[in-house]
Every structure is written in structure tokens, then in C-alpha cells.
GROMACS .gro file of C-alpha atoms in nm:
model
   94
    1MET     CA    1   7.658  -8.855  28.910
    2LEU     CA    2   7.489  -9.204  28.920
    3LYS     CA    3   7.149  -9.041  28.864
    4ILE     CA    4   7.260  -8.865  28.536
    5PHE     CA    5   7.417  -9.216  28.442
    6LYS     CA    6   7.058  -9.360  28.489
    7ILE     CA    7   6.910  -9.114  28.273
    8ILE     CA    8   7.190  -9.174  28.027
    9ALA     CA    9   7.149  -9.535  27.996
   10ILE     CA   10   6.741  -9.527  27.955
   11LEU     CA   11   6.827  -9.251  27.624
   12GLU     CA   12   7.078  -9.457  27.523
   13GLY     CA   13   6.865  -9.761  27.502
   14ILE     CA   14   6.558  -9.574  27.333
   15SER     CA   15   6.779  -9.449  27.078
   16TYR     CA   16   6.951  -9.760  27.003
   17LEU     CA   17   6.603  -9.896  26.955
   18VAL     CA   18   6.490  -9.615  26.745
   19LEU     CA   19   6.813  -9.662  26.523
   20PHE     CA   20   6.709  -9.992  26.494
   21SER     CA   21   6.357  -9.946  26.416
   22ASN     CA   22   6.445  -9.651  26.149
   23MET     CA   23   6.687  -9.905  25.954
   24LEU     CA   24   6.455 -10.183  25.952
   25PHE     CA   25   6.061 -10.077  25.905
   26ILE     CA   26   6.151  -9.686  25.745
   27LYS     CA   27   6.408  -9.802  25.469
   28PRO     CA   28   6.227 -10.021  25.270
   29ASN     CA   29   5.933  -9.813  25.257
   30ASP     CA   30   6.021  -9.443  25.211
   31LEU     CA   31   6.407  -9.371  25.098
   32ILE     CA   32   6.397  -8.997  25.157
   33LEU     CA   33   6.248  -9.042  25.508
   34TYR     CA   34   6.506  -9.304  25.575
   35LYS     CA   35   6.777  -9.059  25.495
   36THR     CA   36   6.630  -8.727  25.664
   37LEU     CA   37   6.582  -8.961  25.994
   38LEU     CA   38   6.923  -9.137  25.964
   39PHE     CA   39   7.171  -8.860  26.055
   40PRO     CA   40   7.022  -8.684  26.351
   41ILE     CA   41   6.927  -9.007  26.504
   42GLY     CA   42   7.241  -9.190  26.457
   43MET     CA   43   7.424  -8.857  26.585
   44SER     CA   44   7.225  -8.844  26.904
   45HIS     CA   45   7.293  -9.255  26.961
   46GLY     CA   46   7.649  -9.201  26.906
   47LEU     CA   47   7.685  -8.931  27.158
   48LEU     CA   48   7.461  -9.090  27.434
   49PHE     CA   49   7.663  -9.406  27.352
   50VAL     CA   50   8.000  -9.214  27.436
   51SER     CA   51   7.834  -9.049  27.742
   52TYR     CA   52   7.718  -9.421  27.861
   53ILE     CA   53   8.071  -9.574  27.831
   54ILE     CA   54   8.253  -9.227  27.970
   55LEU     CA   55   7.993  -9.224  28.264
   56ALA     CA   56   8.062  -9.589  28.323
   57VAL     CA   57   8.437  -9.564  28.372
   58MET     CA   58   8.393  -9.253  28.577
   59LEU     CA   59   8.157  -9.484  28.797
   60LYS     CA   60   8.360  -9.770  28.836
   61PHE     CA   61   8.651  -9.563  28.980
   62GLU     CA   62   8.386  -9.358  29.207
   63THR     CA   63   8.201  -9.651  29.337
   64ASP     CA   64   8.448  -9.912  29.328
   65TRP     CA   65   8.251 -10.162  29.086
   66ASP     CA   66   8.434 -10.462  29.011
   67TRP     CA   67   8.622 -10.561  28.667
   68LYS     CA   68   8.321 -10.806  28.586
   69LYS     CA   69   8.019 -10.594  28.672
   70PHE     CA   70   8.177 -10.313  28.482
   71GLY     CA   71   8.246 -10.563  28.214
   72ILE     CA   72   7.865 -10.662  28.169
   73ILE     CA   73   7.781 -10.279  28.221
   74CYS     CA   74   8.000 -10.162  27.906
   75LEU     CA   75   7.871 -10.458  27.704
   76ALA     CA   76   7.509 -10.407  27.756
   77SER     CA   77   7.519 -10.121  27.572
   78ILE     CA   78   7.606 -10.306  27.278
   79VAL     CA   79   7.304 -10.572  27.316
   80PRO     CA   80   6.932 -10.429  27.235
   81PHE     CA   81   6.740 -10.384  27.560
   82GLY     CA   82   7.070 -10.442  27.763
   83THR     CA   83   7.076 -10.102  27.924
   84PHE     CA   84   6.693 -10.099  28.068
   85TYR     CA   85   6.832 -10.451  28.232
   86ILE     CA   86   7.125 -10.283  28.391
   87GLU     CA   87   6.964 -10.019  28.533
   88LYS     CA   88   6.690 -10.259  28.670
   89LYS     CA   89   6.937 -10.498  28.802
   90TYR     CA   90   7.251 -10.327  28.872
   91LEU     CA   91   7.158  -9.971  28.929
   92LYS     CA   92   6.831 -10.022  29.111
   93ASN     CA   93   6.956 -10.025  29.474
   94VAL     CA   94   7.290  -9.828  29.450
   0.00000   0.00000   0.00000
């Protein structure tokens, strides 16, 4: 399950960055392209975010993480590049 969590963490981080880049760079230039890309990117990011949190809860009880580590791992999904940091620092040697 940890391998799946690592993959979801990377994909969630990528989808978060793609969603931000869509909002920042495409919106002012091309409104039709922005609206076309917003729904699929937003939906995939939402599903990956929910999967990330559910897997984090499951792994918290499976691997007996303390509450501080679990909180940091969950909060990292809100910060851009946070899931990449978590994957390198907390999940590298687990």
C-alpha cells in the first residue's frame, strides 16, 4: 500500500501544479482553452487529493505513524511541492 501511496502523492503534486499553471498562465490568454481544461484537471486533482488523504489515514494506522508525522503528511497536500517533499523526506526509508 505504501508504493501506491507514493505514486498517488507524486500524481497529486503534479496535478496540483498543472491546475495552478492552468489558472495562472492559460486563463488570461485563452478563455475557451481555460474552460476546456479546467474541469478535467480539477476533477482529476480532486480525486487524487481525496485518494491521498484516504491512503494517508489508512497508512497511519497500518504503519503506526505518530500524529505529528500524520499531520505533516496531510498538510503537505495543501502546499505546492509539498507531496514531493513528503515523498523524499518521510517515505524514502519506509
